Structure formats: C-alpha cells, structure tokens
mmCIF file of C-alpha atoms in Angstrom:
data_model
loop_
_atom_site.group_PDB
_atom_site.id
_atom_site.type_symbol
_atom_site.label_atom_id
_atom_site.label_comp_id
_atom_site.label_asym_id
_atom_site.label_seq_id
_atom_site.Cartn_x
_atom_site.Cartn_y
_atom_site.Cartn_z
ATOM 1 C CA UNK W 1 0.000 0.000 0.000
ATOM 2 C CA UNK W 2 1.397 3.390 -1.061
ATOM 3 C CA UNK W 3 -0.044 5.355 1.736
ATOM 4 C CA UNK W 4 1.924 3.107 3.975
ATOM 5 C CA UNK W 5 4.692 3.066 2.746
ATOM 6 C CA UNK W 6 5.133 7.081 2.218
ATOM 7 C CA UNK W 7 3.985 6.692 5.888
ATOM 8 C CA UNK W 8 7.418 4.366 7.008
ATOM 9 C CA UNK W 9 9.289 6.742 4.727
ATOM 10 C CA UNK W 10 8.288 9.933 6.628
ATOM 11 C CA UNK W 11 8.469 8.083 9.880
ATOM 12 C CA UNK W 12 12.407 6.556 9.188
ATOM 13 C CA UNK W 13 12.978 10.484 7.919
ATOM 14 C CA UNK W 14 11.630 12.130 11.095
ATOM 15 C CA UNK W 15 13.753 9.541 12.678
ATOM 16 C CA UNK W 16 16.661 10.372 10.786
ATOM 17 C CA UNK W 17 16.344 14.010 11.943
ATOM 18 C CA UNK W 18 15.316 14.001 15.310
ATOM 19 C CA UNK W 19 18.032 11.522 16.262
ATOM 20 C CA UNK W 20 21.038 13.652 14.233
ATOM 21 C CA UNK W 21 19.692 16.554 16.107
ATOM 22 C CA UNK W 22 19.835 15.052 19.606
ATOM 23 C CA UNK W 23 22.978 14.045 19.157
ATOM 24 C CA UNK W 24 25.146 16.701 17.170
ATOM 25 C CA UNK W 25 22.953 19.821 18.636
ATOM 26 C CA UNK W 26 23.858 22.587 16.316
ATOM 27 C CA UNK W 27 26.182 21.162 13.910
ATOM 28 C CA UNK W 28 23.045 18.488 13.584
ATOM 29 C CA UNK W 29 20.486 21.362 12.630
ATOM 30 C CA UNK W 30 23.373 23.079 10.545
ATOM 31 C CA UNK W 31 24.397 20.205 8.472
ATOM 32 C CA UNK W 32 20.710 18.862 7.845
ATOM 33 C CA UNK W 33 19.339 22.493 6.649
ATOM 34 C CA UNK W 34 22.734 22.593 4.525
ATOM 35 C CA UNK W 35 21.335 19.367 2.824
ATOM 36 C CA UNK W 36 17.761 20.557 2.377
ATOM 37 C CA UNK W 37 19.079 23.786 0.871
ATOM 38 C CA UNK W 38 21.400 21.834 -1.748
ATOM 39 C CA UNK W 39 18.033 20.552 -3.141
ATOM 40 C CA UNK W 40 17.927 17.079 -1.432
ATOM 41 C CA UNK W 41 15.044 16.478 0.569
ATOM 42 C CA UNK W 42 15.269 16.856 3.751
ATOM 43 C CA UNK W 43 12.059 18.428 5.460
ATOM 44 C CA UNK W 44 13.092 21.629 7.465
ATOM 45 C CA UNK W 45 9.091 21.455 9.211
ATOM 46 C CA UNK W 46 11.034 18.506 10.694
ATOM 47 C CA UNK W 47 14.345 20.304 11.665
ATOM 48 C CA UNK W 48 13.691 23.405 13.049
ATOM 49 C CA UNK W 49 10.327 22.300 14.850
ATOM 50 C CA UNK W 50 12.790 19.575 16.681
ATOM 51 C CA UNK W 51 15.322 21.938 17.048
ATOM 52 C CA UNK W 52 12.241 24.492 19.054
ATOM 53 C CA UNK W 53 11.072 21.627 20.868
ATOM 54 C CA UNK W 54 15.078 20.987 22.212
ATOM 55 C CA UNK W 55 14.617 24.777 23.016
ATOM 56 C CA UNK W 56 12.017 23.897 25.595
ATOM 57 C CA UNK W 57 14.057 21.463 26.745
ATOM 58 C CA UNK W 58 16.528 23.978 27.809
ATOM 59 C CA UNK W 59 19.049 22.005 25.461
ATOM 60 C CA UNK W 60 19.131 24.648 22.891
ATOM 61 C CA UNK W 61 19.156 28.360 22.572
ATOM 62 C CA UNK W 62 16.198 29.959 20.182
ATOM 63 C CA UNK W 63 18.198 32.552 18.633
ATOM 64 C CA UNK W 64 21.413 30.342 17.797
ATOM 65 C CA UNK W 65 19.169 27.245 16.828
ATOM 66 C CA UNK W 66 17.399 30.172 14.295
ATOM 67 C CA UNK W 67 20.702 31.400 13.090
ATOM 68 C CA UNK W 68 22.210 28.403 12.592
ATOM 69 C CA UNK W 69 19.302 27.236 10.067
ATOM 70 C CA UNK W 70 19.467 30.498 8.299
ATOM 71 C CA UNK W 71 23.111 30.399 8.181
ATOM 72 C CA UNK W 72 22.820 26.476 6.382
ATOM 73 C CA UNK W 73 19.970 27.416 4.146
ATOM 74 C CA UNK W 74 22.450 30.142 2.728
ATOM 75 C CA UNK W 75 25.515 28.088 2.411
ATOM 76 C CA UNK W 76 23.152 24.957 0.849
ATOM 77 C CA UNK W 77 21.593 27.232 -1.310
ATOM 78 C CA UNK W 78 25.126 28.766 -2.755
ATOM 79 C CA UNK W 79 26.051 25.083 -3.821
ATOM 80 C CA UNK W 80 22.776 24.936 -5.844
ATOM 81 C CA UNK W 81 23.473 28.306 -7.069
ATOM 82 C CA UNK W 82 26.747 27.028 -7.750
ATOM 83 C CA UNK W 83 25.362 24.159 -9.908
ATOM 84 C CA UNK W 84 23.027 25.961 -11.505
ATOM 85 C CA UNK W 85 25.454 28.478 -12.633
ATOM 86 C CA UNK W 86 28.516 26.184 -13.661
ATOM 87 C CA UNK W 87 26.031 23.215 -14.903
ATOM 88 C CA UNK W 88 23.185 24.956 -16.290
ATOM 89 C CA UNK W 89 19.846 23.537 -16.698
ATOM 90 C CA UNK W 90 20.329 20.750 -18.599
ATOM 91 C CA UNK W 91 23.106 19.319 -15.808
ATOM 92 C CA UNK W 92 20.192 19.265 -13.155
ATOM 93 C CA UNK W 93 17.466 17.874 -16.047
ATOM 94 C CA UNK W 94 19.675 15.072 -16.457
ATOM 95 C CA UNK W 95 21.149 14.216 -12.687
ATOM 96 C CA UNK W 96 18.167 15.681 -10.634
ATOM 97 C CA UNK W 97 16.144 12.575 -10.507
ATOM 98 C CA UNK W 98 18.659 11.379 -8.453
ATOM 99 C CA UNK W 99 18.333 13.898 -5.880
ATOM 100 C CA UNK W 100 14.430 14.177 -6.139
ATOM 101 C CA UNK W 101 14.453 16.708 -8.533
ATOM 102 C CA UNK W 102 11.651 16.674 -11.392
ATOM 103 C CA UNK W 103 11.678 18.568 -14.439
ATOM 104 C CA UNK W 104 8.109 19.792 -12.948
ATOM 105 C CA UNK W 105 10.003 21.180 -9.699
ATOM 106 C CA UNK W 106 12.399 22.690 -11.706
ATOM 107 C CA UNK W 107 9.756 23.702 -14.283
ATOM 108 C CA UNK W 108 7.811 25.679 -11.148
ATOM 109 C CA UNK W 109 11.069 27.589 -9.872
ATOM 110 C CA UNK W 110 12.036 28.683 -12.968
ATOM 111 C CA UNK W 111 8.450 29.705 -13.798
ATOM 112 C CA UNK W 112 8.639 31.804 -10.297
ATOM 113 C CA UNK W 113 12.201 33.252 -10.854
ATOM 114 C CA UNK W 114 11.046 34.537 -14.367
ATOM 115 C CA UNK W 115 7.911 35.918 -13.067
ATOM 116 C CA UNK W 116 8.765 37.543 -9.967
ATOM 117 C CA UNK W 117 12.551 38.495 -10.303
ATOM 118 C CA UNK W 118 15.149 38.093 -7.984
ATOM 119 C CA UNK W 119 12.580 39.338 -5.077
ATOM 120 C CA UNK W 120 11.925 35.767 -5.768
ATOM 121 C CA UNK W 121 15.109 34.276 -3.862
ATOM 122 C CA UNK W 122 13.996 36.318 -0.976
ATOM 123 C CA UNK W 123 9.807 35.616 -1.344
ATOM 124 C CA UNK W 124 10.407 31.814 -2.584
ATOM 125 C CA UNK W 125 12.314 31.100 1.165
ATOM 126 C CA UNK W 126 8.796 30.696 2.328
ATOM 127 C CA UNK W 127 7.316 28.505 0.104
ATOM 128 C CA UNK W 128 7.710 24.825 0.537
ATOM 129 C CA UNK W 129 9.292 22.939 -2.466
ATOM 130 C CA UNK W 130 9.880 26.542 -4.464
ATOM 131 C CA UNK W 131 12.227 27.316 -1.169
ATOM 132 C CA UNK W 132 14.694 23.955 -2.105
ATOM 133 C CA UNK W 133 14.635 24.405 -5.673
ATOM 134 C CA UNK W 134 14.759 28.468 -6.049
ATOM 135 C CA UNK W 135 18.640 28.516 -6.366
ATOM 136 C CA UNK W 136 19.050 26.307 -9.551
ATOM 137 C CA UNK W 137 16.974 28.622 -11.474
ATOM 138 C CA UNK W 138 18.865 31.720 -9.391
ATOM 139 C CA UNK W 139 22.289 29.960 -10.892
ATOM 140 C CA UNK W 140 21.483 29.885 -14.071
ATOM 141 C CA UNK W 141 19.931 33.425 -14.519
ATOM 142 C CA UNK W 142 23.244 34.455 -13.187
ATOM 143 C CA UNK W 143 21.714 36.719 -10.158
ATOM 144 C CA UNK W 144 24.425 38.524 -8.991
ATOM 145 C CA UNK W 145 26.231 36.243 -5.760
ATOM 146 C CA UNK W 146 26.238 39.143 -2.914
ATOM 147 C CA UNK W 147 22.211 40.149 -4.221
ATOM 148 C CA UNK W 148 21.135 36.343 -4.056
ATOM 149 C CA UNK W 149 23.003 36.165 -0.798
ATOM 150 C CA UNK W 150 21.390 38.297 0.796
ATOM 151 C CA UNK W 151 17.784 37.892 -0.298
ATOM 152 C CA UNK W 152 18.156 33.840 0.966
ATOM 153 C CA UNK W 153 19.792 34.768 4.203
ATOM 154 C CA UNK W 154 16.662 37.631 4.692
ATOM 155 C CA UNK W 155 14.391 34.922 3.248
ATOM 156 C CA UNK W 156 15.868 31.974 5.279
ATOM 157 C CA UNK W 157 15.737 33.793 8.761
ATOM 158 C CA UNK W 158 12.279 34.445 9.327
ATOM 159 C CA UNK W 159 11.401 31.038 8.151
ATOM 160 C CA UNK W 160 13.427 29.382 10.193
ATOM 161 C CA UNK W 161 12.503 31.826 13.165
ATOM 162 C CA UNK W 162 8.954 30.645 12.490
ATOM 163 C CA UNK W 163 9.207 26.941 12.263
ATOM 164 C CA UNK W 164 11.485 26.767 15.701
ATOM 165 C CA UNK W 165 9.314 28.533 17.345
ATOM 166 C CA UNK W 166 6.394 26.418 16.233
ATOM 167 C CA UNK W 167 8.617 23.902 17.807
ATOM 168 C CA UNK W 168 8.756 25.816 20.906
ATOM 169 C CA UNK W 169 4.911 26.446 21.150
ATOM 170 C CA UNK W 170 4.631 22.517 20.286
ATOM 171 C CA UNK W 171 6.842 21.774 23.395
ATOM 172 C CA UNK W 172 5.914 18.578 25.683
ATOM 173 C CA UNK W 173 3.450 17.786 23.312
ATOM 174 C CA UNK W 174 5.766 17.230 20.590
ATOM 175 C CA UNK W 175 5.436 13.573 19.840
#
C-alpha cells in the first residue's frame, strides 16, 4: 500500500532528523538544513520544529538554533546556485532525478524566478518545495552572488525563526 509506505518513509525520515539533532545539537540542525538547501530532501518542518522543541528542553538556545538554520539554508543554497550556474539547466534535467528533482520542480522555480525576479530568492524562502529548488533557477539566470546572498539569508531567517518557534509552542506535546 502506497499510503503506507510514504507513511514508514516519513516516519524513518523524522527519525533520521530528530536523532542527528539530539545528538550533534547545532552542527546536527546546521548540516541537515545545509542538505535541504542543496536541493535534497530533507524536510526543514522537521528540523527546526525539533530543534524548538530541544529549546524547551533547555538544550538549545532559540536565537542560535534560528541562526544556525538560516546560516545552512544560505551556504546549501550557494552550492545549488553554484550548480546551476557552472552546470546549467540541462546538468540538473539530467542528474536531478537522483536527488528528487523533477523537471516539474524545476519547471515551477524557474516559472517563479522569471515571473517575480530576484525578489523571488527572498519571497520563494517561504514557500515549501519553491524554497529547495529556487537557487538552480537563481544559478542559471546568473543573479548577482552578494544580491542572491542576501535575499536567501533575509528569506531563510524568518522562516526558520517561524518553524522553531512552532517547535517551541509545540513543546511537551511534541510527539
């Protein structure tokens, strides 16, 4: 059955994440984010939810645990740039299946890039599936580095801000 299977896939994932988290602490959050912001994915509703509940906890701090995602999303997001810039589109056509990556996601970011500018690196942070995949397109428009930095690190922060402290307002009742 398909439902239960996506089901044991989502659970082994949460898994995944909750356990890296509880035992790395920051580096954990940092180096999951970093992989969800390379285009892999890697739920950060998961991560920084976790990370707010670890806040409760007394475990982590709020304001690190918000930087520290923000901080990954940007450095993830300048290897996708990065690939997107040096590859092009037809690199990530070819090799994205392999990270999850379907024409149709790339198809939608593009579509969103085109439309909306390069407001959209900033706007597209908070937008689940358009926030992974916004960099390719970003890459191969050849957005100016500093301008695209900016926008994802002002486009990263809030979101993660929001989703740890979701985790924080979740606290005991996390499970």
């Amino acid at each position: 059955n398909k439902i239960n299977m996506f089901t044991t896939i989502i659970d082994l994932v949460a898994g995944f994440i909750i356990k890296t988290i509880d035992i790395l602490g920051y580096p954990g959050v940092f180096f999951l984010m970093f992989i969800e912001s390379c285009g892999i994915p890697m739920p950060s509703e998961i991560i920084m939810p976790f990370s707010g509940f670890l806040v409760v906890a007394g475990k982590m701090n709020f304001w690190l645990v918000s930087f520290v995602g923000a901080l990954a999303n940007l450095a993830g997001s300048l290897v996708a740039y990065w690939i997107g810039l040096k590859g092009g589109r037809g690199l990530i056509e070819k090799y994205g299946k392999y990270i999850l990556i379907s024409k149709n996601d790339l198809d939608l970011a593009d579509r969103w890039f085109v439309k909306f500018g390069n407001l959209t690196t900033f706007f597209g942070r908070f937008l689940p599936v358009i926030r992974t995949y916004i960099s390719f397109p970003a890459g191969i428009a050849k957005m100016e580095i500093k301008r695209f930095s900016i926008y994802t690190f002002a486009g990263a922060l809030p979101w993660s801000m929001l989703f740890t402290w979701l985790g924080v307002k979740m606290g005991n009742n996390w499970n």
